[in-house]
Coordinates of C-alpha atoms and ligand atoms in Angstrom, one line a residue:
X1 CA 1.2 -73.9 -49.0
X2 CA -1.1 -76.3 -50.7
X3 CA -4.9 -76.5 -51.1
X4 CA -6.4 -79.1 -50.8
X5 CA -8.6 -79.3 -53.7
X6 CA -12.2 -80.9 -53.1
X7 CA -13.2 -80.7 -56.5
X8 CA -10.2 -82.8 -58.3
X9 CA -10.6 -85.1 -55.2
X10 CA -14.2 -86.2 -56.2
X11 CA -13.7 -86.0 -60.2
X12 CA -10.9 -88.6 -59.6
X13 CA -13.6 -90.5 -57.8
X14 CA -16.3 -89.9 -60.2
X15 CA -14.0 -91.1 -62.8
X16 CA -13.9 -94.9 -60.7
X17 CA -17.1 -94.5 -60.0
X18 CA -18.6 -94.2 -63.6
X19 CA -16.0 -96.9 -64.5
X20 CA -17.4 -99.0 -62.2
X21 CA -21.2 -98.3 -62.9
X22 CA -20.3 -99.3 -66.4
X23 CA -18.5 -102.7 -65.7
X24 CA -21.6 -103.9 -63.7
X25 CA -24.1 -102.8 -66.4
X26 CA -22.5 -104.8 -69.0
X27 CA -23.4 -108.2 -66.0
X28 CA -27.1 -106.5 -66.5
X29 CA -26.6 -104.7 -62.9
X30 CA -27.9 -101.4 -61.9
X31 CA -27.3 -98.9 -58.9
X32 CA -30.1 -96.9 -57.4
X33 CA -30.4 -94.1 -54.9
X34 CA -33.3 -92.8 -53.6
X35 CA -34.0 -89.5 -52.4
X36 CA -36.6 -89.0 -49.9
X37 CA -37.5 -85.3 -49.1
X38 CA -40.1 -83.6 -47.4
X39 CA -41.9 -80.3 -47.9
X40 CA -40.5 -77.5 -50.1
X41 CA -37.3 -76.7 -48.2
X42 CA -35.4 -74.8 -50.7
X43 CA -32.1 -75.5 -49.7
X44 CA -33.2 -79.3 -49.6
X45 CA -34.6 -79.3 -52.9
X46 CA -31.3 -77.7 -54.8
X47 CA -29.3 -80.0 -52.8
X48 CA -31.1 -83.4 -54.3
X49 CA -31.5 -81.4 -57.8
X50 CA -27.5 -81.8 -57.2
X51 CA -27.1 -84.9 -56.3
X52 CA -29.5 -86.4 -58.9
X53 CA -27.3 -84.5 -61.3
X54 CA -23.9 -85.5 -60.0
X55 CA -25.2 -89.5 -60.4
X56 CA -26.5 -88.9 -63.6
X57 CA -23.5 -88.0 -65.0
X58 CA -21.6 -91.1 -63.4
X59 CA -24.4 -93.0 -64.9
X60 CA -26.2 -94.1 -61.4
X61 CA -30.3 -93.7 -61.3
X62 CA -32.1 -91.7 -58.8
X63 CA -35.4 -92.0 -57.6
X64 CA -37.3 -88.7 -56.3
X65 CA -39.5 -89.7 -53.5
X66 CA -41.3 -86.1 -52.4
X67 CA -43.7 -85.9 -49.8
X68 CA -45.7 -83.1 -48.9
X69 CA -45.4 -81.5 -45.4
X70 CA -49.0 -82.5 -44.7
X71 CA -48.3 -86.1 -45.4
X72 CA -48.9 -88.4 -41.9
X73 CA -45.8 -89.8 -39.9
X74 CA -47.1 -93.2 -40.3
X75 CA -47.6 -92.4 -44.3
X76 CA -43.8 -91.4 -44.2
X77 CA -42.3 -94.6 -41.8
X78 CA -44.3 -96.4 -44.6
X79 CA -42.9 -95.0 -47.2
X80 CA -39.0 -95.2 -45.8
X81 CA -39.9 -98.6 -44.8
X82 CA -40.5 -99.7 -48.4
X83 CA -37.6 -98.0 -49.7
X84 CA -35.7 -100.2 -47.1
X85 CA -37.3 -103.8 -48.5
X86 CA -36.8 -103.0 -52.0
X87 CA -34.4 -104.7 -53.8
X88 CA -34.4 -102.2 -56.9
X89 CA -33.1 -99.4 -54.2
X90 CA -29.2 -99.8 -52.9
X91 CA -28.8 -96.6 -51.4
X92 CA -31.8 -93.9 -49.6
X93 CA -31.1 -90.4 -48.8
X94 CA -33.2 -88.6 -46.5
X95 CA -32.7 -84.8 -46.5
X96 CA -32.6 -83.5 -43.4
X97 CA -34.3 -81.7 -41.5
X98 CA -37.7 -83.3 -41.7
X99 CA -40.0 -80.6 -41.2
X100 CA -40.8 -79.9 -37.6
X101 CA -43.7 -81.4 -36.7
X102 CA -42.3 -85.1 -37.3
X103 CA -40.1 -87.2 -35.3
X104 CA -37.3 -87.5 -37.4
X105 CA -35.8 -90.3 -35.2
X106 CA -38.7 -92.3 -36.0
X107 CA -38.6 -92.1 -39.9
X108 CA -34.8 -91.7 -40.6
X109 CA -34.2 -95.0 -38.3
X110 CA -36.6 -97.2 -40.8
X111 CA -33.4 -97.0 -43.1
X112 CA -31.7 -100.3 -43.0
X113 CA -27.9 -99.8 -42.0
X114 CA -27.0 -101.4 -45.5
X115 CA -29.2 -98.5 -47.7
X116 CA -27.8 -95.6 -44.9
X117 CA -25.6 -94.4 -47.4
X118 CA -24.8 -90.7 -45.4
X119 CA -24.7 -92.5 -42.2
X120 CA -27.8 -90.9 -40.7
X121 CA -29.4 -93.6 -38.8
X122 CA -29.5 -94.4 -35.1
X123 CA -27.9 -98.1 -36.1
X124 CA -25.3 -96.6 -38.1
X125 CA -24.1 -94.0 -36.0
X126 CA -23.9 -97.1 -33.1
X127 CA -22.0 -99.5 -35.5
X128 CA -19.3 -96.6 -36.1
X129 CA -19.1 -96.2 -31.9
X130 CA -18.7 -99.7 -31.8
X131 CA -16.1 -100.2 -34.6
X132 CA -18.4 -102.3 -36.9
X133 CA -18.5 -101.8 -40.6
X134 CA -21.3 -99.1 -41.2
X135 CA -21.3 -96.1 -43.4
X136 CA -20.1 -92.6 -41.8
X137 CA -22.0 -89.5 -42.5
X138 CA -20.4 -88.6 -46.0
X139 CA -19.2 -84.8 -44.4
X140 CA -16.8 -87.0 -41.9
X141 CA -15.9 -89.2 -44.2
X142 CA -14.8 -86.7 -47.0
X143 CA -12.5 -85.4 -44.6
X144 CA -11.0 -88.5 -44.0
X145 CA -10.9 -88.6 -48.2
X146 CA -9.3 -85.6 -48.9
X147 CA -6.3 -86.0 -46.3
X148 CA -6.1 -89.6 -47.9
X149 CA -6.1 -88.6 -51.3
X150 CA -3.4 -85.9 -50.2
X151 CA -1.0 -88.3 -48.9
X152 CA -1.9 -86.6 -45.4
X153 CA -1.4 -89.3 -42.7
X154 CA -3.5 -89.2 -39.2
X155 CA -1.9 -92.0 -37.4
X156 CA -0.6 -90.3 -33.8
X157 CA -1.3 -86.3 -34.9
X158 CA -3.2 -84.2 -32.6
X159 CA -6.8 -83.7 -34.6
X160 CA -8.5 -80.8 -33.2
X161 CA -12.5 -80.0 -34.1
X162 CA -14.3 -77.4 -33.2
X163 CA -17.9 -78.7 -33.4
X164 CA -19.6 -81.5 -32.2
X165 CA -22.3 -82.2 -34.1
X166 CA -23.9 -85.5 -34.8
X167 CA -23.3 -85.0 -38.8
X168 CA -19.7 -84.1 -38.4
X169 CA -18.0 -83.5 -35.4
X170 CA -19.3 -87.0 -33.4
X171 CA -18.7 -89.4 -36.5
X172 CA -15.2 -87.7 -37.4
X173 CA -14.0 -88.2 -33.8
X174 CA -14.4 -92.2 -34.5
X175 CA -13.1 -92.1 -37.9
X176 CA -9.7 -90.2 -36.5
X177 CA -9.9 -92.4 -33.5
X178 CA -9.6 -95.4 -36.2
X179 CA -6.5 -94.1 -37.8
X180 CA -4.8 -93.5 -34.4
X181 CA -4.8 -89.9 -34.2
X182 CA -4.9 -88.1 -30.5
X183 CA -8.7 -86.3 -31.0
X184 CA -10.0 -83.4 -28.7
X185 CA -13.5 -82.1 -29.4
X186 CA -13.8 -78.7 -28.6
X187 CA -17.5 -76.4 -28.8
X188 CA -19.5 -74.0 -27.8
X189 CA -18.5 -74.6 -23.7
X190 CA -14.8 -74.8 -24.0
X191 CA -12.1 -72.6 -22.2
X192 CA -9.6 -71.1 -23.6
X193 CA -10.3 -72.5 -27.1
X194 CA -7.4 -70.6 -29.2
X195 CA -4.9 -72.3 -26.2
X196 CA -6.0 -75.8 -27.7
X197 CA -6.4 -75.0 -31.6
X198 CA -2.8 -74.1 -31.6
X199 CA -1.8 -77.2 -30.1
X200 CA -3.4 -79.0 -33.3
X201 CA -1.0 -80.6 -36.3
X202 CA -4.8 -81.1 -38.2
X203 CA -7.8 -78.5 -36.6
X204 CA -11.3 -79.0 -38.5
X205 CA -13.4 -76.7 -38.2
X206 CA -17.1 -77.2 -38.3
X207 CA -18.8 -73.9 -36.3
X208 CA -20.9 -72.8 -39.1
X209 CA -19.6 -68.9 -38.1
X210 CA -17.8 -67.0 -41.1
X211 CA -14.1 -66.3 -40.4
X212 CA -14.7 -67.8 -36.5
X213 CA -10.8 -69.4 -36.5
X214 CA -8.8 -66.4 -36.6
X215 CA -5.1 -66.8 -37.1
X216 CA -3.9 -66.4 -33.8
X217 CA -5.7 -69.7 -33.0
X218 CA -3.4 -71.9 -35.7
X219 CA 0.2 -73.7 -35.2
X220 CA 2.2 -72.6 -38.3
X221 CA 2.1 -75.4 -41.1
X222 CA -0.6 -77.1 -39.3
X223 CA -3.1 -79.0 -41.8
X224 CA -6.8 -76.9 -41.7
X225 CA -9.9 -78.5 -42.6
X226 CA -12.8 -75.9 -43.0
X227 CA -16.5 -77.4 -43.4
X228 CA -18.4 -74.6 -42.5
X229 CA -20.6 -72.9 -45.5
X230 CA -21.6 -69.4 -44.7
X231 CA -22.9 -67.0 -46.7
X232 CA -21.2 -63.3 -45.8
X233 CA -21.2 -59.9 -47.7
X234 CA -22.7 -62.4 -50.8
X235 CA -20.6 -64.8 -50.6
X236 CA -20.2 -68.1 -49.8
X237 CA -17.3 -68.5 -47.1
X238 CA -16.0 -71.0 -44.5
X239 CA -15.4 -71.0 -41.0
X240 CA -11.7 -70.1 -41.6
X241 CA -10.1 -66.5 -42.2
X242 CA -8.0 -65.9 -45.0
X243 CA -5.1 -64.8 -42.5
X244 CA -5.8 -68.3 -40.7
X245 CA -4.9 -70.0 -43.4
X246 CA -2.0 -68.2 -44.5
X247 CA -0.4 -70.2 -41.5
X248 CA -1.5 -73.5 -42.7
X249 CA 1.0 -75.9 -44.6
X250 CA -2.6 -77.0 -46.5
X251 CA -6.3 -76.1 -46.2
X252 CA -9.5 -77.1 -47.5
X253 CA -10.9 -73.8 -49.7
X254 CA -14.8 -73.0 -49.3
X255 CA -16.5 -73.6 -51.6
X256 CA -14.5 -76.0 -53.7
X257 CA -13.2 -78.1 -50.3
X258 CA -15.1 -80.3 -48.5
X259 CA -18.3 -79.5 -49.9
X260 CA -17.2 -80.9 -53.3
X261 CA -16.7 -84.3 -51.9
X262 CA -19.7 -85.4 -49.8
X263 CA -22.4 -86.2 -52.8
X264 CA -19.7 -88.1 -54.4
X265 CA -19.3 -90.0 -51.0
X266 CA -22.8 -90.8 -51.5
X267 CA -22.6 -91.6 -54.7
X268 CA -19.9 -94.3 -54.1
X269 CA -21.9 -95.8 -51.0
X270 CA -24.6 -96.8 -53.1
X271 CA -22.7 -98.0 -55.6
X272 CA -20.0 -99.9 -53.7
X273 CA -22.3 -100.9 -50.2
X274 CA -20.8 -101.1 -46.6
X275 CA -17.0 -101.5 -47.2
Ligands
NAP301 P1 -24.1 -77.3 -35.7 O1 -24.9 -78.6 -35.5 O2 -24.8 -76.0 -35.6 O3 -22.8 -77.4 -34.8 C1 -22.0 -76.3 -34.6 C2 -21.0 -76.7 -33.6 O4 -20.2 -75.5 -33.4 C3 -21.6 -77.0 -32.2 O5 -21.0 -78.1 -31.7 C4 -21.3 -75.7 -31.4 O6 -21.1 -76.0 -30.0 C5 -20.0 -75.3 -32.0 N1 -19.8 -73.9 -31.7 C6 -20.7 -72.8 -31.9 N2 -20.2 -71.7 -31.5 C7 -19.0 -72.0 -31.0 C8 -18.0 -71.2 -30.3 N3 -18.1 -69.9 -30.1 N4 -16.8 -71.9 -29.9 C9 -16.7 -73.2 -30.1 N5 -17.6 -74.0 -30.7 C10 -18.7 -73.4 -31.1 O7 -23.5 -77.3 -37.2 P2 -23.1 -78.5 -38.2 O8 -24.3 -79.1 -38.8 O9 -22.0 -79.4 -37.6 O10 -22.4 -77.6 -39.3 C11 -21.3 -76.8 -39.1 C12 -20.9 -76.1 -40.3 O11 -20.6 -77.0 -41.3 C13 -22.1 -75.3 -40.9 O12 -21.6 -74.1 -41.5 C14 -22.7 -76.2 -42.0 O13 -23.3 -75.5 -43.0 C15 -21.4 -76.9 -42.5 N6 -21.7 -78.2 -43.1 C16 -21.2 -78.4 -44.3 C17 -21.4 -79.7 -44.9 C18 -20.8 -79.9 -46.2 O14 -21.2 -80.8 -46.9 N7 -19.7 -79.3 -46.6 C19 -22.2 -80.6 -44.2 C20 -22.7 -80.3 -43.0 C21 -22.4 -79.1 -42.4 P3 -22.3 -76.6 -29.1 O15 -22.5 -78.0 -29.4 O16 -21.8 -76.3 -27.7 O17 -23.6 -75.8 -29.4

């Protein structure tokens, strides 16, 4: 059985990435991501504190746009607007959600499809539909990464997800679709759910419930993708049980799996642009 290991996965890119940062330096070139956050989220601010961290040591700037809650929609479309025109910014990252009282829609689509660097954007999310160039939300795409970097092929295996949100499940249907896999969706709604998990050769799951795939609902040696993050008894856990995976010919551990992936992702889109 192998795991698939997130976290040698995005030093190997980190190690391009930095190599990369440097070579355009040297031209006088620079890289810079913005981070827009609003209000003192907790979770939001420890995940940008991470990010800023993980560019900084690949050599990329950051800028720290914070807004208070009580600062006007109009204030905020301004400010993402500007972020969008300026030509010192390559990349913008909005940490989501906004704060209740906004319309998120509103702000987030201000972000030019070119600066959308975790996909997030109304225009984005309809170029990926379409099968135009755009950048994927970096959760979908770093599953994509780690089956890639993992000599794991997609082209005619059955994917199965559970989970069809607009950050994962929705954007990873198109980007499985693109490499010819077969794709069924499955969520909250669906019959018989266990009956069509073990049909899958690659079953993601992205449920947010600790230890929700049970092993009864796996095909032996089939690839498992876990992107949940749950926090049980502690600890931090996925949406996978350890007996589940015992079946799999390779899984994604949590933490350490997907989750060590996606701020690289981000990292690379502002540096490298719409590929
Ligand atoms: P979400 O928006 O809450 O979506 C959860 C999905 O699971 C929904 O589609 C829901 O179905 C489905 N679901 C819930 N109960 C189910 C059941 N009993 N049977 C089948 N499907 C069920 O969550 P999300 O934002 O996609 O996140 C999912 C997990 O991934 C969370 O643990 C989150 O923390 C994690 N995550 C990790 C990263 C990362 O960077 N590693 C990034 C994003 C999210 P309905 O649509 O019918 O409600």
């Amino acid at each position: 059985m192998t795991i698939l290991d997130g976290k040698k996965t995005a030093a190997l890119h980190k190690e391009k990435l930095s190599a990369y940062l440097k070579e355009l330096k040297k031209y006088g070139k620079t890289r810079k991501l913005a981070l827009f956050l609003v209000g003192s989220d907790e979770a939001s601010a420890l995940y940008a504190a991470s990010v800023q961290k993980a560019a900084a040591a690949v050599g990329m700037e950051t800028v720290l746009c914070v807004y208070e809650e009580r600062t006007g929609e109009d204030e905020l479309v301004r400010a993402v607007s500007e972020l969008s025109r300026c030509g010192d910014i390559s990349g913008i990252l909005p940490f989501l959600p906004l704060p209740k009282q906004y319309d998120e829609r509103r702000i987030v689509d201000c972000i030019v499809p070119e600066k959308d660097v975790d996909g997030q954007t109304a225009a984005s999310q309809g170029y990926l539909l379409a099968g135009r160039k755009a950048f994927a939300p970096c959760t979908a795409r770093a599953v994509i990464t780690v089956l890639d970097d993992n000599g794991i092929t997609l082209h005619g295996r059955h994917v199965v997800i559970i989970g069809r949100s607009t950050v994962v499940g929705k954007p990873l249907l198109h980007l499985c679709l693109k490499r010819d896999a077969t794709v069924t969706i499955c969520h909250s709604k669906t019959k018989d759910l266990a009956r069509i998990t073990r049909q899958a050769d690659i079953l993601v799951a992205a449920v947010g419930k600790a230890g929700f795939v049970r092993a009864d609902m796996v095909k032996d040696g089939a690839v498992i993708i876990d992107i949940g993050i749950n926090r049980a008894d502690g600890k931090t856990v996925g949406d996978v049980s350890e007996e589940a995976t015992q079946k799999a010919a390779a899984y994604t551990p949590v933490p350490g799996g997907i989750g060590a992936v996606v701020s690289t992702l981000i990292l690379e889109n502002a540096a490298y642009g719409i590929q």
